[in-house]
PDB file of C-alpha atoms in Angstrom:
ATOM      1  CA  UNK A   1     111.202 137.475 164.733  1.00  0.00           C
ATOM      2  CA  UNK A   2     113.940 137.711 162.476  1.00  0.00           C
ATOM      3  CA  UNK A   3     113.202 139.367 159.032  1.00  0.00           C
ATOM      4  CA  UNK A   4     114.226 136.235 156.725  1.00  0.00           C
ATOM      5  CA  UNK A   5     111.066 134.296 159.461  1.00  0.00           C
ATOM      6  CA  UNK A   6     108.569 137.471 158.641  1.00  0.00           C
ATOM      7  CA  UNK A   7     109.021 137.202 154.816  1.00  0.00           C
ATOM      8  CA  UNK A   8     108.155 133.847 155.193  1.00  0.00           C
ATOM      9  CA  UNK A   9     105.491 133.878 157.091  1.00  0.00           C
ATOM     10  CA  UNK A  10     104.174 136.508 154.826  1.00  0.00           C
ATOM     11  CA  UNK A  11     104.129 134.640 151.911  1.00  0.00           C
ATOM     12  CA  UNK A  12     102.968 131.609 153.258  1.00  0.00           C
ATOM     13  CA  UNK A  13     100.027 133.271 154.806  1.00  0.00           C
ATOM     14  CA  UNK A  14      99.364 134.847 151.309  1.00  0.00           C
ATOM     15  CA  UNK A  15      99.443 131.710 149.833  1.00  0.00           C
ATOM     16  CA  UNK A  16      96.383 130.596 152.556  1.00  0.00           C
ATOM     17  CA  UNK A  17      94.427 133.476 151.545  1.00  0.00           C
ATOM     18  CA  UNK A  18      91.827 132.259 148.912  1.00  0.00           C
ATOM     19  CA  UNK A  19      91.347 135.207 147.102  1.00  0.00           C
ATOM     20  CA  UNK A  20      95.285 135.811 146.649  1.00  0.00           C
ATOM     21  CA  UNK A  21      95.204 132.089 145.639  1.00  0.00           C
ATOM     22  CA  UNK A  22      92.467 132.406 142.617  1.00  0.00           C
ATOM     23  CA  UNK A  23      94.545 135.887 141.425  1.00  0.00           C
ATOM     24  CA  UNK A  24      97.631 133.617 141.451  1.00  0.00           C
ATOM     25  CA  UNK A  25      96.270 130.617 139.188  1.00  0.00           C
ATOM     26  CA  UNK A  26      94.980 133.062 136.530  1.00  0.00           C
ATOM     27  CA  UNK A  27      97.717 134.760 136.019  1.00  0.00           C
ATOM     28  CA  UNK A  28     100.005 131.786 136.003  1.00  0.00           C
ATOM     29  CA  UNK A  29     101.245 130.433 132.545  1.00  0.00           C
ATOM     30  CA  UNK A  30      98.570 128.580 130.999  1.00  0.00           C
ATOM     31  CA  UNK A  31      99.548 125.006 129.671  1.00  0.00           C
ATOM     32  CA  UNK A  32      97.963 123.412 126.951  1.00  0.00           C
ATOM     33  CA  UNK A  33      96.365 120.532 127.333  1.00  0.00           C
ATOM     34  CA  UNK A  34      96.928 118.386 123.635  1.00  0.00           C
ATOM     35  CA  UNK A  35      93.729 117.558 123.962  1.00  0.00           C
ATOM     36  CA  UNK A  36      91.529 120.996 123.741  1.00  0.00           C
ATOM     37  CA  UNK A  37      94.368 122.231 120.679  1.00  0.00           C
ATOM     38  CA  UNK A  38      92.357 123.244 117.453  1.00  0.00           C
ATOM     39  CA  UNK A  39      94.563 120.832 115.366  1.00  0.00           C
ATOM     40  CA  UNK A  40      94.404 117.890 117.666  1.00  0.00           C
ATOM     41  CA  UNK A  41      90.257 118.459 117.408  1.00  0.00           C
ATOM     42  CA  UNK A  42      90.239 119.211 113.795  1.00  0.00           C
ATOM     43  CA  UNK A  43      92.433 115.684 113.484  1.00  0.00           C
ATOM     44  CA  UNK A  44      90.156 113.578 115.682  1.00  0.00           C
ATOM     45  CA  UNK A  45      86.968 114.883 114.026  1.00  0.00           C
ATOM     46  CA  UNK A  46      88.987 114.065 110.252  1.00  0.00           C
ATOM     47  CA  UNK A  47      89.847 110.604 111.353  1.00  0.00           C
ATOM     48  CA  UNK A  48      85.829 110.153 112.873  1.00  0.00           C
ATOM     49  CA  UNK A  49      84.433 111.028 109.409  1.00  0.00           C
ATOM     50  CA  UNK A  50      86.379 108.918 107.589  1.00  0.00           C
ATOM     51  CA  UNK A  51      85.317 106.199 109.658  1.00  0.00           C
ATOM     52  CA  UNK A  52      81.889 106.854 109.175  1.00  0.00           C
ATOM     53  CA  UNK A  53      81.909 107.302 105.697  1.00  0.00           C
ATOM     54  CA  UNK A  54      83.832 103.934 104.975  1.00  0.00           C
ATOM     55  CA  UNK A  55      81.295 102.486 107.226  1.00  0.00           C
ATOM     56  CA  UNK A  56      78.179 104.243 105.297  1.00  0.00           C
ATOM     57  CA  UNK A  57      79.928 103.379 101.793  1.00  0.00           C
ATOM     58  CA  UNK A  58      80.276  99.560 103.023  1.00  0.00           C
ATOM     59  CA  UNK A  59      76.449  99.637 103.839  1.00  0.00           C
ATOM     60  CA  UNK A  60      75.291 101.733 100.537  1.00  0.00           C
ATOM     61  CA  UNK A  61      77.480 100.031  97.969  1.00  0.00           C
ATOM     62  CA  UNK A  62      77.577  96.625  96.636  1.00  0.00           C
ATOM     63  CA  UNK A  63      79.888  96.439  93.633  1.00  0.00           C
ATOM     64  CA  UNK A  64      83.551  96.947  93.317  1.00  0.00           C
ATOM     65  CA  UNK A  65      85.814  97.087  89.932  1.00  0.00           C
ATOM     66  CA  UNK A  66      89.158  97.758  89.177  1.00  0.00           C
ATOM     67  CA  UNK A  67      90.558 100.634  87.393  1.00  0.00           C
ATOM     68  CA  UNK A  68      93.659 102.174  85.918  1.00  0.00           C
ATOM     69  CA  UNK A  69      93.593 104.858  88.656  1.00  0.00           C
ATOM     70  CA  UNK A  70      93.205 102.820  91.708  1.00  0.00           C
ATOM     71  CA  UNK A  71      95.934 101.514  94.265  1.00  0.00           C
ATOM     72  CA  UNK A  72      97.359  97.988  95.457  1.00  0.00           C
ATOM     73  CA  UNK A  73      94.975  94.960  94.119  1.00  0.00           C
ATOM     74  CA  UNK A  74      92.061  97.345  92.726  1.00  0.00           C
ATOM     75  CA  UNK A  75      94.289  98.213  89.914  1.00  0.00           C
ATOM     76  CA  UNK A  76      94.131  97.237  86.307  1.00  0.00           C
ATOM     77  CA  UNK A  77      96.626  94.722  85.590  1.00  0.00           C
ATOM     78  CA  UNK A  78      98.441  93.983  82.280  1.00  0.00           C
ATOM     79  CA  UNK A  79     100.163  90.520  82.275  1.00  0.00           C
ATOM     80  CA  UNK A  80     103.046  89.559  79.706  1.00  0.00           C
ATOM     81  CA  UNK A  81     100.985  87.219  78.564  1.00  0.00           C
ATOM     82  CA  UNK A  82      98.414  86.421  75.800  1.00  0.00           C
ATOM     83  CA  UNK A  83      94.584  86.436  76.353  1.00  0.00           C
ATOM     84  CA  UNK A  84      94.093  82.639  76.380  1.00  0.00           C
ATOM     85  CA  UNK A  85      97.121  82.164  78.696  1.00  0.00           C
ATOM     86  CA  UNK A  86      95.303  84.698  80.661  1.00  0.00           C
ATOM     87  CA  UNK A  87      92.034  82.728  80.238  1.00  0.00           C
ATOM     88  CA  UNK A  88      93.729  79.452  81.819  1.00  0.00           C
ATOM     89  CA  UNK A  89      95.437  81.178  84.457  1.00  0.00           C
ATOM     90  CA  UNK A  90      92.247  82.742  85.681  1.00  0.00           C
ATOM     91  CA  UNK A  91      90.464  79.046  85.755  1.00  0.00           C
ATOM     92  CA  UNK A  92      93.312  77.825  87.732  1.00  0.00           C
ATOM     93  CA  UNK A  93      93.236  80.841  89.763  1.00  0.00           C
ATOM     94  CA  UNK A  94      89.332  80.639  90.582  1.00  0.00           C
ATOM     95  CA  UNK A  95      89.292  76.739  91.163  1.00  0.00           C
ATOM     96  CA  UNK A  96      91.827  77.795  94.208  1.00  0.00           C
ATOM     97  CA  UNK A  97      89.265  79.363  95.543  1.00  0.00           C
ATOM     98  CA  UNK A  98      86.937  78.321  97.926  1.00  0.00           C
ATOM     99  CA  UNK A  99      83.227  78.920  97.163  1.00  0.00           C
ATOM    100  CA  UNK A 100      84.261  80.286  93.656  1.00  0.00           C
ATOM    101  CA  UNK A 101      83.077  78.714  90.387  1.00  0.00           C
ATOM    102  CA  UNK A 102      82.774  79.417  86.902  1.00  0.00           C
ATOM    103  CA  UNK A 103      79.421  79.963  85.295  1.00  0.00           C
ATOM    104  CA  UNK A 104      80.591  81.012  81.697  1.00  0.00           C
ATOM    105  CA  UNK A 105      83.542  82.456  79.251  1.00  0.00           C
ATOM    106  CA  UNK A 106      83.527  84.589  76.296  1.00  0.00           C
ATOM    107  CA  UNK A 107      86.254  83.970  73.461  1.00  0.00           C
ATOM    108  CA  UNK A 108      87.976  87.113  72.286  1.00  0.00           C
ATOM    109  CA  UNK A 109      88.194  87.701  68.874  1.00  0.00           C
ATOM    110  CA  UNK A 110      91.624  89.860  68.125  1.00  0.00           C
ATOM    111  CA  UNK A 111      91.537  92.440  65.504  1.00  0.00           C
ATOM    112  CA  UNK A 112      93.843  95.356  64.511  1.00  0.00           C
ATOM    113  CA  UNK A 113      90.413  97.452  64.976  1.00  0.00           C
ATOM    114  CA  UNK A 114      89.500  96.458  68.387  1.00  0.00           C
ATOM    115  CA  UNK A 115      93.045  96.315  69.660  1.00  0.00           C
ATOM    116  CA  UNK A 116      93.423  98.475  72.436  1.00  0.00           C
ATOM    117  CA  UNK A 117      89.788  99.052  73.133  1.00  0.00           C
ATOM    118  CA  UNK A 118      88.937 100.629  76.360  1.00  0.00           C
ATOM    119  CA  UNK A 119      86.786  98.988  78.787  1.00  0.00           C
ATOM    120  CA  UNK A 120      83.445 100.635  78.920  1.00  0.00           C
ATOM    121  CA  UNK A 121      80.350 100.139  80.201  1.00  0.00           C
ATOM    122  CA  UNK A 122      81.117  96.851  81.305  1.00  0.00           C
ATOM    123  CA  UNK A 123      78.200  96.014  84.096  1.00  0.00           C
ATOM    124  CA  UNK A 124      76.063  96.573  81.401  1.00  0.00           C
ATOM    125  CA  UNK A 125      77.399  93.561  79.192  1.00  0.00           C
ATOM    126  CA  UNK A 126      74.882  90.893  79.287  1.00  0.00           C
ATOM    127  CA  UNK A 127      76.403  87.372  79.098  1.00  0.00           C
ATOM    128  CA  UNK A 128      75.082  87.147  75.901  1.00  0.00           C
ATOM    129  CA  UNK A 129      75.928  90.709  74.313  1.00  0.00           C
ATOM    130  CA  UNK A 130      80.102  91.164  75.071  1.00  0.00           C
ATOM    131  CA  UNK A 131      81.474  92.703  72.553  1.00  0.00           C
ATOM    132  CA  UNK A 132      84.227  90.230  70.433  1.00  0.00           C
ATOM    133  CA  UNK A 133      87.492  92.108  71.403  1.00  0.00           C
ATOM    134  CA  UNK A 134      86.677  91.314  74.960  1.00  0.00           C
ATOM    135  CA  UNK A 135      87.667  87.867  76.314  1.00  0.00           C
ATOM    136  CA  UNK A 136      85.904  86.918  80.177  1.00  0.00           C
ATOM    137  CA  UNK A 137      85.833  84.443  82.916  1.00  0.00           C
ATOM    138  CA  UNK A 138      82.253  84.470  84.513  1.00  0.00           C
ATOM    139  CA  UNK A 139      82.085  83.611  88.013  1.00  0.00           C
ATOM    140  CA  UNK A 140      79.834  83.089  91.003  1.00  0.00           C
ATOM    141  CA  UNK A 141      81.577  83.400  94.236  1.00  0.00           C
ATOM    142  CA  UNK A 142      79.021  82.296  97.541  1.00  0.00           C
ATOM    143  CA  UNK A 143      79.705  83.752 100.853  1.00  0.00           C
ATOM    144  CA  UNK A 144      80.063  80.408 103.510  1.00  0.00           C
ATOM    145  CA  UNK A 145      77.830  82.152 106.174  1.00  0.00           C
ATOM    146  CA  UNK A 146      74.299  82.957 104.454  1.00  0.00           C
ATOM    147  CA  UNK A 147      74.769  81.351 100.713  1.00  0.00           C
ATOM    148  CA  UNK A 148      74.937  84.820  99.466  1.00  0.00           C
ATOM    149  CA  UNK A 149      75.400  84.867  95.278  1.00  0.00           C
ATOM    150  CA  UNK A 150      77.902  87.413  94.260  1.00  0.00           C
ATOM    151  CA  UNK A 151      78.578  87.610  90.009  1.00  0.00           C
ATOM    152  CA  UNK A 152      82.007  88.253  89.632  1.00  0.00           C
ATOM    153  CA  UNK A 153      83.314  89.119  85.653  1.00  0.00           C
ATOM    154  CA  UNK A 154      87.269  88.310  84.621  1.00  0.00           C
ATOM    155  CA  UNK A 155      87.558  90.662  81.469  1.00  0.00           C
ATOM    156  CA  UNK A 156      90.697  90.253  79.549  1.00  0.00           C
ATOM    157  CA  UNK A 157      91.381  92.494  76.739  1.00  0.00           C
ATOM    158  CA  UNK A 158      94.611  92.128  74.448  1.00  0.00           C
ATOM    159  CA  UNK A 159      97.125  94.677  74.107  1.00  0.00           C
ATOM    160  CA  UNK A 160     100.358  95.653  73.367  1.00  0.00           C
ATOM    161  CA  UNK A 161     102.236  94.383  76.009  1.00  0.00           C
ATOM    162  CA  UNK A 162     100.173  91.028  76.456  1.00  0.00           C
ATOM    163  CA  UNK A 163      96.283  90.910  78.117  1.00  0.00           C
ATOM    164  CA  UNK A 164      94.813  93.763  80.382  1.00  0.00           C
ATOM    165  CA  UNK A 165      92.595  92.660  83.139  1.00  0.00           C
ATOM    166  CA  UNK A 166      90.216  94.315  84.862  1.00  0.00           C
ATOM    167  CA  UNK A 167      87.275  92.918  87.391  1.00  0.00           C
ATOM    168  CA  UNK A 168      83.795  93.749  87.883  1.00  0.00           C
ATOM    169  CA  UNK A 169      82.191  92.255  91.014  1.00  0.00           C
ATOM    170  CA  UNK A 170      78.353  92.953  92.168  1.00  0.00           C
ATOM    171  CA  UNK A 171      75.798  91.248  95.043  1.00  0.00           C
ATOM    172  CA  UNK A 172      73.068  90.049  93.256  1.00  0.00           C
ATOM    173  CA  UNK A 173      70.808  90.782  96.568  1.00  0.00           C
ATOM    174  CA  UNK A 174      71.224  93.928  99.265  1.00  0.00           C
ATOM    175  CA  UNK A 175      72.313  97.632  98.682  1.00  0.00           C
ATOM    176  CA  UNK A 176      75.634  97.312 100.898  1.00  0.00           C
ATOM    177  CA  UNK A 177      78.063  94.411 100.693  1.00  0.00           C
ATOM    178  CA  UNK A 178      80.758  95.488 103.786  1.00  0.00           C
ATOM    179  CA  UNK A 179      83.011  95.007 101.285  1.00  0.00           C
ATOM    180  CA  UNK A 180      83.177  91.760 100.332  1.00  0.00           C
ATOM    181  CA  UNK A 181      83.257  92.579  96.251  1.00  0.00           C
ATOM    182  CA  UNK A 182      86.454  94.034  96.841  1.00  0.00           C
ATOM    183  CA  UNK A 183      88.055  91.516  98.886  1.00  0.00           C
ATOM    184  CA  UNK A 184      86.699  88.839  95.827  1.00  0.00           C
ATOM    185  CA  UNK A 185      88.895  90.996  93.443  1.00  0.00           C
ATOM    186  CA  UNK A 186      91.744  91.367  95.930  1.00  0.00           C
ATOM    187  CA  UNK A 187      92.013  87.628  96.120  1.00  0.00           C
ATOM    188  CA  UNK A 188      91.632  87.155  92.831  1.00  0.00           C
ATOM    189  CA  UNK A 189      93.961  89.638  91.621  1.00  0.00           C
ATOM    190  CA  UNK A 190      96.439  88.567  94.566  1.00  0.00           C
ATOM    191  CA  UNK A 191      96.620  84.888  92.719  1.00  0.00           C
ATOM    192  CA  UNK A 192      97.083  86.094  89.135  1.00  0.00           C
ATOM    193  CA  UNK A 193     100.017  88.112  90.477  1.00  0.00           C
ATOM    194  CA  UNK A 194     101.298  84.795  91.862  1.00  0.00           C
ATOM    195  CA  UNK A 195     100.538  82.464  88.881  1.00  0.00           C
ATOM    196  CA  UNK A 196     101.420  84.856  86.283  1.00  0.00           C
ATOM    197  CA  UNK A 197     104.900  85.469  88.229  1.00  0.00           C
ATOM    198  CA  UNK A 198     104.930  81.111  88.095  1.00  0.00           C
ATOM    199  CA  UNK A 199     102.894  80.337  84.958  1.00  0.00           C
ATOM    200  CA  UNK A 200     105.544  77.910  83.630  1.00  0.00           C
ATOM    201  CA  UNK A 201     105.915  75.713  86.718  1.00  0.00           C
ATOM    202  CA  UNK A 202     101.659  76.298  86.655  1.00  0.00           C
ATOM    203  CA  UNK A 203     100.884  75.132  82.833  1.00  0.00           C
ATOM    204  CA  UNK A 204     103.723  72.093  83.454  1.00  0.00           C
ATOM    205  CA  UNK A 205     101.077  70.567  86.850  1.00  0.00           C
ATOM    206  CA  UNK A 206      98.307  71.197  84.939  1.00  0.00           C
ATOM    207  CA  UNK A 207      99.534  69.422  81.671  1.00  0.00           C
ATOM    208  CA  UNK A 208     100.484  66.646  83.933  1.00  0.00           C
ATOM    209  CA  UNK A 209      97.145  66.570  85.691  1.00  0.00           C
ATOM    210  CA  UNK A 210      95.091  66.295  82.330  1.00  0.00           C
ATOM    211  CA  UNK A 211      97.872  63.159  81.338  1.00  0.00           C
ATOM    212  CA  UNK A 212      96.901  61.846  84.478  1.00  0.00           C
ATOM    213  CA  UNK A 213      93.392  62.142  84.115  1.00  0.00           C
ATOM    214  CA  UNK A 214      93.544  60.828  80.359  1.00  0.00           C
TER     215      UNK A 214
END
């Protein structure tokens, strides 16, 4: 047999031989699967928590606000525009909404002294006990599945460059509202944007409507 045959031979009988086989595969390059890598792990078991912990905070929490710190339609807004402009705009704005009405307002009283003042404490306002430098909209929004009540607070606050609004919302019933007081605020905030952005062309209809109506 000619040597080139033997070689051959050789090695394919080698390859045959089980034991030569095993010795072969672990001492071959290892390739990583992405899967078992630390940092593909570490990212899966990051993104799992999150999950759960949006999904725990959804179940344990049932009021939502806005705040100077926050992102997108959770943060305080300050409009170009005085605090009984703001006052009508937020009417308009809830009676767009379905399910939404208003329960109650509180006139703001404008002062050198209390211009500027910082919202504080404000889920523990009673209707009755707002302080005068703070204008609101009070409003009940009901869910269309079960009739749930949630109590939803417009606060508008003058300053210097027109009326800063912020928004409480809280379930009246159940320790976790899958986050339905933050969508309230989103929408609400999300059509103040829009009004504010129109208020001329807004005020104009709704002069018209209340000629019509008289």
């Amino acid at each position: 047999m000619p040597d080139s045959m033997t070689s051959f031979a050789a090695r394919y009988s080698n390859s045959l031989d089980p034991k030569k086989h095993a010795l072969s595969v672990r001492l071959a390059p290892r390739r990583e699967d992405p899967v078992t890598k630390p940092g593909f792990l570490a990212a899966m078991l990051a993104a799992i928590v999150t999950a759960a912990c949006s999904s725990c905070a959804a179940l344990t929490n049932n009021i939502a606000y806005t705040a100077p710190d926050k992102e997108g339609l959770l943060q305080t807004r300050t409009y170009d525009k005085s605090v009984q402009s703001m006052r009508e705009l937020s009417r308009v704005a809830v009676g767009s909404l379905k399910h939404w009405k208003i329960v109650g307002e509180h006139a703001c009283c404008k002062t050198d002294e209390d211009l500027l003042h910082p919202v504080k404490e404000w889920e523990r306002w009673a209707p009755g006990e707002m302080p005068a430098y703070v204008g609101a909209v009070q409003v009940e929004v009901e869910s269309a599945l079960f009739g749930f009540v949630d109590d939803l607070t417009i606060f508008l606050l003058p300053s210097e460059k027109g009326t800063q609004v912020d928004v409480y919302s809280a379930s009246r019933v159940g320790k976790g509202d899958l986050g339905a007081n933050a969508k309230h605020i989103r929408e609400l905030i999300e059509k103040l944007d829009y009004l504010v952005a129109n208020a001329e062309e807004v005020m104009e209809v709704r002069e018209q409507e209340g000629a019509d109506a008289r």
